[in-house]
Amino acid sequence: MQGAGVIEAIEVKEIQGEKQQYYIINMRINKMQVMIPIAKVEKSRIRLATDLITLENVLDIFYHGVTDTTLSMKERYKINLEKLKSGNIQEGAEVVRDLMRINKNKSLNSSEKQMLESARRIFISELGLIRGITENQAIDLINNKVG
């Protein structure tokens, strides 16, 4: 739920008297640095960035996939929250697409606006990292193509 980052180093740190190896990860969002104990990586839901072929498939679904407009706001919010928690790039892209489309026709409530912004930041960070483009180029890529 923090977006894409790059492992810059692996360091041994002593915290509360215990020495462990940590991944030092620079996050693209908020330009922050995170330390994750290597022993706890699986529990932390960190995953490798998606490959370019998978990203192109995700973008195709993002551009051409169908948005279900029959759901109530409450149902949509619950489904979208589960998609975001999954960490799956395709599901996150679907949340961005669907909320952007709905927002074009009617204003989202405050919780969905917040969800859209969070999901957009995460999607944009990974899109930029994989494609090797700037944040602004990634924003343009999704803003100009969602229909």
PDB file of N, CA and C in Angstrom, residues 37-106:
ATOM      1  N   PRO A  37      13.056  -5.651   7.781  1.00  0.00           N
ATOM      2  CA  PRO A  37      13.903  -6.799   8.136  1.00  0.00           C
ATOM      3  C   PRO A  37      13.745  -7.906   7.085  1.00  0.00           C
ATOM      4  N   ILE A  38      14.857  -8.399   6.591  1.00  0.00           N
ATOM      5  CA  ILE A  38      14.805  -9.440   5.551  1.00  0.00           C
ATOM      6  C   ILE A  38      14.017 -10.654   6.043  1.00  0.00           C
ATOM      7  N   ALA A  39      14.139 -10.969   7.317  1.00  0.00           N
ATOM      8  CA  ALA A  39      13.438 -12.132   7.870  1.00  0.00           C
ATOM      9  C   ALA A  39      11.920 -11.971   7.857  1.00  0.00           C
ATOM     10  N   LYS A  40      11.438 -10.740   7.709  1.00  0.00           N
ATOM     11  CA  LYS A  40       9.992 -10.491   7.761  1.00  0.00           C
ATOM     12  C   LYS A  40       9.418 -10.038   6.425  1.00  0.00           C
ATOM     13  N   VAL A  41      10.165 -10.219   5.348  1.00  0.00           N
ATOM     14  CA  VAL A  41       9.724  -9.737   4.031  1.00  0.00           C
ATOM     15  C   VAL A  41       8.434 -10.415   3.596  1.00  0.00           C
ATOM     16  N   GLU A  42       8.329 -11.721   3.786  1.00  0.00           N
ATOM     17  CA  GLU A  42       7.124 -12.427   3.324  1.00  0.00           C
ATOM     18  C   GLU A  42       5.869 -11.924   4.028  1.00  0.00           C
ATOM     19  N   LYS A  43       5.965 -11.625   5.304  1.00  0.00           N
ATOM     20  CA  LYS A  43       4.810 -11.132   6.058  1.00  0.00           C
ATOM     21  C   LYS A  43       4.485  -9.685   5.702  1.00  0.00           C
ATOM     22  N   SER A  44       5.437  -8.958   5.148  1.00  0.00           N
ATOM     23  CA  SER A  44       5.239  -7.527   4.886  1.00  0.00           C
ATOM     24  C   SER A  44       4.507  -7.253   3.578  1.00  0.00           C
ATOM     25  N   ARG A  45       4.224  -8.277   2.796  1.00  0.00           N
ATOM     26  CA  ARG A  45       3.494  -8.160   1.523  1.00  0.00           C
ATOM     27  C   ARG A  45       4.266  -7.396   0.453  1.00  0.00           C
ATOM     28  N   ILE A  46       5.586  -7.360   0.590  1.00  0.00           N
ATOM     29  CA  ILE A  46       6.403  -6.746  -0.453  1.00  0.00           C
ATOM     30  C   ILE A  46       6.460  -7.725  -1.614  1.00  0.00           C
ATOM     31  N   ARG A  47       6.409  -7.196  -2.821  1.00  0.00           N
ATOM     32  CA  ARG A  47       6.533  -8.040  -4.006  1.00  0.00           C
ATOM     33  C   ARG A  47       7.465  -7.354  -4.987  1.00  0.00           C
ATOM     34  N   LEU A  48       7.981  -8.144  -5.904  1.00  0.00           N
ATOM     35  CA  LEU A  48       8.802  -7.576  -6.968  1.00  0.00           C
ATOM     36  C   LEU A  48       7.929  -6.712  -7.867  1.00  0.00           C
ATOM     37  N   ALA A  49       8.536  -5.711  -8.471  1.00  0.00           N
ATOM     38  CA  ALA A  49       7.813  -4.903  -9.447  1.00  0.00           C
ATOM     39  C   ALA A  49       7.385  -5.802 -10.597  1.00  0.00           C
ATOM     40  N   THR A  50       6.282  -5.473 -11.196  1.00  0.00           N
ATOM     41  CA  THR A  50       5.745  -6.225 -12.318  1.00  0.00           C
ATOM     42  C   THR A  50       6.669  -6.090 -13.526  1.00  0.00           C
ATOM     43  N   ASP A  51       6.718  -7.119 -14.343  1.00  0.00           N
ATOM     44  CA  ASP A  51       7.533  -7.048 -15.563  1.00  0.00           C
ATOM     45  C   ASP A  51       6.790  -6.250 -16.637  1.00  0.00           C
ATOM     46  N   LEU A  52       7.516  -5.838 -17.662  1.00  0.00           N
ATOM     47  CA  LEU A  52       6.969  -4.964 -18.698  1.00  0.00           C
ATOM     48  C   LEU A  52       5.807  -5.613 -19.460  1.00  0.00           C
ATOM     49  N   ILE A  53       5.900  -6.912 -19.740  1.00  0.00           N
ATOM     50  CA  ILE A  53       4.827  -7.603 -20.472  1.00  0.00           C
ATOM     51  C   ILE A  53       3.537  -7.605 -19.644  1.00  0.00           C
ATOM     52  N   THR A  54       3.651  -7.924 -18.367  1.00  0.00           N
ATOM     53  CA  THR A  54       2.474  -7.900 -17.493  1.00  0.00           C
ATOM     54  C   THR A  54       1.917  -6.491 -17.400  1.00  0.00           C
ATOM     55  N   LEU A  55       2.799  -5.499 -17.299  1.00  0.00           N
ATOM     56  CA  LEU A  55       2.344  -4.111 -17.234  1.00  0.00           C
ATOM     57  C   LEU A  55       1.554  -3.736 -18.482  1.00  0.00           C
ATOM     58  N   GLU A  56       2.011  -4.154 -19.651  1.00  0.00           N
ATOM     59  CA  GLU A  56       1.281  -3.832 -20.886  1.00  0.00           C
ATOM     60  C   GLU A  56      -0.103  -4.476 -20.879  1.00  0.00           C
ATOM     61  N   ASN A  57      -0.211  -5.708 -20.357  1.00  0.00           N
ATOM     62  CA  ASN A  57      -1.526  -6.358 -20.224  1.00  0.00           C
ATOM     63  C   ASN A  57      -2.416  -5.595 -19.243  1.00  0.00           C
ATOM     64  N   VAL A  58      -1.828  -5.137 -18.134  1.00  0.00           N
ATOM     65  CA  VAL A  58      -2.577  -4.360 -17.142  1.00  0.00           C
ATOM     66  C   VAL A  58      -3.069  -3.058 -17.775  1.00  0.00           C
ATOM     67  N   LEU A  59      -2.217  -2.399 -18.541  1.00  0.00           N
ATOM     68  CA  LEU A  59      -2.613  -1.149 -19.194  1.00  0.00           C
ATOM     69  C   LEU A  59      -3.724  -1.380 -20.212  1.00  0.00           C
ATOM     70  N   ASP A  60      -3.673  -2.507 -20.919  1.00  0.00           N
ATOM     71  CA  ASP A  60      -4.732  -2.821 -21.871  1.00  0.00           C
ATOM     72  C   ASP A  60      -6.076  -2.964 -21.151  1.00  0.00           C
ATOM     73  N   ILE A  61      -6.071  -3.666 -20.022  1.00  0.00           N
ATOM     74  CA  ILE A  61      -7.283  -3.819 -19.220  1.00  0.00           C
ATOM     75  C   ILE A  61      -7.695  -2.467 -18.641  1.00  0.00           C
ATOM     76  N   PHE A  62      -6.713  -1.673 -18.235  1.00  0.00           N
ATOM     77  CA  PHE A  62      -6.987  -0.334 -17.695  1.00  0.00           C
ATOM     78  C   PHE A  62      -7.719   0.518 -18.729  1.00  0.00           C
ATOM     79  N   TYR A  63      -7.249   0.479 -19.963  1.00  0.00           N
ATOM     80  CA  TYR A  63      -7.833   1.309 -21.024  1.00  0.00           C
ATOM     81  C   TYR A  63      -9.162   0.765 -21.529  1.00  0.00           C
ATOM     82  N   HIS A  64      -9.289  -0.562 -21.634  1.00  0.00           N
ATOM     83  CA  HIS A  64     -10.433  -1.146 -22.344  1.00  0.00           C
ATOM     84  C   HIS A  64     -11.373  -1.970 -21.469  1.00  0.00           C
ATOM     85  N   GLY A  65     -11.015  -2.188 -20.205  1.00  0.00           N
ATOM     86  CA  GLY A  65     -11.856  -2.997 -19.324  1.00  0.00           C
ATOM     87  C   GLY A  65     -13.184  -2.323 -19.032  1.00  0.00           C
ATOM     88  N   VAL A  66     -14.124  -3.109 -18.575  1.00  0.00           N
ATOM     89  CA  VAL A  66     -15.483  -2.637 -18.297  1.00  0.00           C
ATOM     90  C   VAL A  66     -15.592  -2.257 -16.826  1.00  0.00           C
ATOM     91  N   THR A  67     -16.238  -1.144 -16.569  1.00  0.00           N
ATOM     92  CA  THR A  67     -16.497  -0.675 -15.211  1.00  0.00           C
ATOM     93  C   THR A  67     -17.929  -1.036 -14.831  1.00  0.00           C
ATOM     94  N   ASP A  68     -18.087  -1.708 -13.692  1.00  0.00           N
ATOM     95  CA  ASP A  68     -19.420  -2.072 -13.201  1.00  0.00           C
ATOM     96  C   ASP A  68     -20.030  -0.855 -12.499  1.00  0.00           C
ATOM     97  N   THR A  69     -21.027  -0.270 -13.120  1.00  0.00           N
ATOM     98  CA  THR A  69     -21.675   0.918 -12.554  1.00  0.00           C
ATOM     99  C   THR A  69     -22.955   0.568 -11.789  1.00  0.00           C
ATOM    100  N   THR A  70     -23.237  -0.727 -11.625  1.00  0.00           N
ATOM    101  CA  THR A  70     -24.458  -1.135 -10.927  1.00  0.00           C
ATOM    102  C   THR A  70     -24.259  -1.251  -9.418  1.00  0.00           C
ATOM    103  N   LEU A  71     -23.019  -1.221  -8.953  1.00  0.00           N
ATOM    104  CA  LEU A  71     -22.746  -1.390  -7.527  1.00  0.00           C
ATOM    105  C   LEU A  71     -23.100  -0.134  -6.748  1.00  0.00           C
ATOM    106  N   SER A  72     -23.549  -0.326  -5.524  1.00  0.00           N
ATOM    107  CA  SER A  72     -23.755   0.825  -4.646  1.00  0.00           C
ATOM    108  C   SER A  72     -22.386   1.327  -4.200  1.00  0.00           C
ATOM    109  N   MET A  73     -22.338   2.546  -3.706  1.00  0.00           N
ATOM    110  CA  MET A  73     -21.078   3.106  -3.243  1.00  0.00           C
ATOM    111  C   MET A  73     -20.476   2.230  -2.144  1.00  0.00           C
ATOM    112  N   LYS A  74     -21.298   1.740  -1.250  1.00  0.00           N
ATOM    113  CA  LYS A  74     -20.822   0.911  -0.141  1.00  0.00           C
ATOM    114  C   LYS A  74     -20.214  -0.402  -0.657  1.00  0.00           C
ATOM    115  N   GLU A  75     -20.899  -1.059  -1.600  1.00  0.00           N
ATOM    116  CA  GLU A  75     -20.374  -2.302  -2.186  1.00  0.00           C
ATOM    117  C   GLU A  75     -19.069  -2.036  -2.934  1.00  0.00           C
ATOM    118  N   ARG A  76     -19.063  -0.968  -3.724  1.00  0.00           N
ATOM    119  CA  ARG A  76     -17.896  -0.611  -4.521  1.00  0.00           C
ATOM    120  C   ARG A  76     -16.689  -0.326  -3.629  1.00  0.00           C
ATOM    121  N   TYR A  77     -16.915   0.413  -2.546  1.00  0.00           N
ATOM    122  CA  TYR A  77     -15.831   0.747  -1.627  1.00  0.00           C
ATOM    123  C   TYR A  77     -15.221  -0.517  -1.018  1.00  0.00           C
ATOM    124  N   LYS A  78     -16.077  -1.440  -0.584  1.00  0.00           N
ATOM    125  CA  LYS A  78     -15.594  -2.678   0.040  1.00  0.00           C
ATOM    126  C   LYS A  78     -14.784  -3.503  -0.962  1.00  0.00           C
ATOM    127  N   ILE A  79     -15.277  -3.656  -2.174  1.00  0.00           N
ATOM    128  CA  ILE A  79     -14.580  -4.419  -3.209  1.00  0.00           C
ATOM    129  C   ILE A  79     -13.246  -3.752  -3.553  1.00  0.00           C
ATOM    130  N   ASN A  80     -13.274  -2.432  -3.712  1.00  0.00           N
ATOM    131  CA  ASN A  80     -12.052  -1.708  -4.061  1.00  0.00           C
ATOM    132  C   ASN A  80     -11.009  -1.775  -2.956  1.00  0.00           C
ATOM    133  N   LEU A  81     -11.430  -1.718  -1.712  1.00  0.00           N
ATOM    134  CA  LEU A  81     -10.505  -1.821  -0.597  1.00  0.00           C
ATOM    135  C   LEU A  81      -9.806  -3.181  -0.595  1.00  0.00           C
ATOM    136  N   GLU A  82     -10.573  -4.239  -0.853  1.00  0.00           N
ATOM    137  CA  GLU A  82      -9.980  -5.583  -0.926  1.00  0.00           C
ATOM    138  C   GLU A  82      -8.988  -5.676  -2.081  1.00  0.00           C
ATOM    139  N   LYS A  83      -9.324  -5.081  -3.212  1.00  0.00           N
ATOM    140  CA  LYS A  83      -8.408  -5.083  -4.359  1.00  0.00           C
ATOM    141  C   LYS A  83      -7.099  -4.385  -4.009  1.00  0.00           C
ATOM    142  N   LEU A  84      -7.186  -3.250  -3.339  1.00  0.00           N
ATOM    143  CA  LEU A  84      -5.978  -2.516  -2.979  1.00  0.00           C
ATOM    144  C   LEU A  84      -5.137  -3.281  -1.971  1.00  0.00           C
ATOM    145  N   LYS A  85      -5.786  -3.915  -1.015  1.00  0.00           N
ATOM    146  CA  LYS A  85      -5.062  -4.693  -0.003  1.00  0.00           C
ATOM    147  C   LYS A  85      -4.328  -5.883  -0.609  1.00  0.00           C
ATOM    148  N   SER A  86      -4.810  -6.386  -1.746  1.00  0.00           N
ATOM    149  CA  SER A  86      -4.192  -7.547  -2.377  1.00  0.00           C
ATOM    150  C   SER A  86      -2.772  -7.252  -2.849  1.00  0.00           C
ATOM    151  N   GLY A  87      -2.503  -5.981  -3.173  1.00  0.00           N
ATOM    152  CA  GLY A  87      -1.179  -5.626  -3.686  1.00  0.00           C
ATOM    153  C   GLY A  87      -0.987  -5.974  -5.148  1.00  0.00           C
ATOM    154  N   ASN A  88      -2.003  -6.527  -5.773  1.00  0.00           N
ATOM    155  CA  ASN A  88      -1.939  -6.927  -7.183  1.00  0.00           C
ATOM    156  C   ASN A  88      -2.064  -5.689  -8.060  1.00  0.00           C
ATOM    157  N   ILE A  89      -1.109  -5.498  -8.974  1.00  0.00           N
ATOM    158  CA  ILE A  89      -1.108  -4.287  -9.795  1.00  0.00           C
ATOM    159  C   ILE A  89      -2.349  -4.183 -10.681  1.00  0.00           C
ATOM    160  N   GLN A  90      -2.819  -5.306 -11.211  1.00  0.00           N
ATOM    161  CA  GLN A  90      -4.002  -5.261 -12.064  1.00  0.00           C
ATOM    162  C   GLN A  90      -5.225  -4.818 -11.264  1.00  0.00           C
ATOM    163  N   GLU A  91      -5.389  -5.371 -10.076  1.00  0.00           N
ATOM    164  CA  GLU A  91      -6.541  -4.996  -9.258  1.00  0.00           C
ATOM    165  C   GLU A  91      -6.454  -3.535  -8.837  1.00  0.00           C
ATOM    166  N   GLY A  92      -5.260  -3.066  -8.511  1.00  0.00           N
ATOM    167  CA  GLY A  92      -5.084  -1.661  -8.176  1.00  0.00           C
ATOM    168  C   GLY A  92      -5.398  -0.755  -9.352  1.00  0.00           C
ATOM    169  N   ALA A  93      -4.970  -1.165 -10.549  1.00  0.00           N
ATOM    170  CA  ALA A  93      -5.254  -0.390 -11.765  1.00  0.00           C
ATOM    171  C   ALA A  93      -6.754  -0.348 -12.039  1.00  0.00           C
ATOM    172  N   GLU A  94      -7.453  -1.440 -11.771  1.00  0.00           N
ATOM    173  CA  GLU A  94      -8.901  -1.466 -11.961  1.00  0.00           C
ATOM    174  C   GLU A  94      -9.591  -0.477 -11.022  1.00  0.00           C
ATOM    175  N   VAL A  95      -9.110  -0.375  -9.785  1.00  0.00           N
ATOM    176  CA  VAL A  95      -9.674   0.587  -8.836  1.00  0.00           C
ATOM    177  C   VAL A  95      -9.491   2.003  -9.380  1.00  0.00           C
ATOM    178  N   VAL A  96      -8.289   2.308  -9.852  1.00  0.00           N
ATOM    179  CA  VAL A  96      -8.015   3.640 -10.400  1.00  0.00           C
ATOM    180  C   VAL A  96      -8.921   3.915 -11.588  1.00  0.00           C
ATOM    181  N   ARG A  97      -8.964   2.980 -12.517  1.00  0.00           N
ATOM    182  CA  ARG A  97      -9.791   3.147 -13.721  1.00  0.00           C
ATOM    183  C   ARG A  97     -11.252   3.382 -13.370  1.00  0.00           C
ATOM    184  N   ASP A  98     -11.795   2.497 -12.548  1.00  0.00           N
ATOM    185  CA  ASP A  98     -13.223   2.575 -12.238  1.00  0.00           C
ATOM    186  C   ASP A  98     -13.575   3.866 -11.500  1.00  0.00           C
ATOM    187  N   LEU A  99     -12.770   4.242 -10.519  1.00  0.00           N
ATOM    188  CA  LEU A  99     -13.073   5.464  -9.780  1.00  0.00           C
ATOM    189  C   LEU A  99     -12.869   6.708 -10.644  1.00  0.00           C
ATOM    190  N   MET A 100     -11.884   6.696 -11.533  1.00  0.00           N
ATOM    191  CA  MET A 100     -11.703   7.830 -12.448  1.00  0.00           C
ATOM    192  C   MET A 100     -12.899   7.962 -13.383  1.00  0.00           C
ATOM    193  N   ARG A 101     -13.392   6.845 -13.896  1.00  0.00           N
ATOM    194  CA  ARG A 101     -14.557   6.880 -14.782  1.00  0.00           C
ATOM    195  C   ARG A 101     -15.801   7.377 -14.058  1.00  0.00           C
ATOM    196  N   ILE A 102     -16.023   6.853 -12.875  1.00  0.00           N
ATOM    197  CA  ILE A 102     -17.196   7.263 -12.101  1.00  0.00           C
ATOM    198  C   ILE A 102     -17.100   8.748 -11.756  1.00  0.00           C
ATOM    199  N   ASN A 103     -15.894   9.197 -11.402  1.00  0.00           N
ATOM    200  CA  ASN A 103     -15.676  10.598 -11.038  1.00  0.00           C
ATOM    201  C   ASN A 103     -15.932  11.548 -12.206  1.00  0.00           C
ATOM    202  N   LYS A 104     -15.780  11.058 -13.445  1.00  0.00           N
ATOM    203  CA  LYS A 104     -16.071  11.897 -14.614  1.00  0.00           C
ATOM    204  C   LYS A 104     -17.568  12.192 -14.727  1.00  0.00           C
ATOM    205  N   ASN A 105     -18.395  11.234 -14.295  1.00  0.00           N
ATOM    206  CA  ASN A 105     -19.844  11.378 -14.435  1.00  0.00           C
ATOM    207  C   ASN A 105     -20.522  11.971 -13.204  1.00  0.00           C
ATOM    208  N   LYS A 106     -20.003  11.654 -12.039  1.00  0.00           N
ATOM    209  CA  LYS A 106     -20.560  12.213 -10.808  1.00  0.00           C
ATOM    210  C   LYS A 106     -19.445  12.288  -9.774  1.00  0.00           C
TER     211      LYS A 106
END
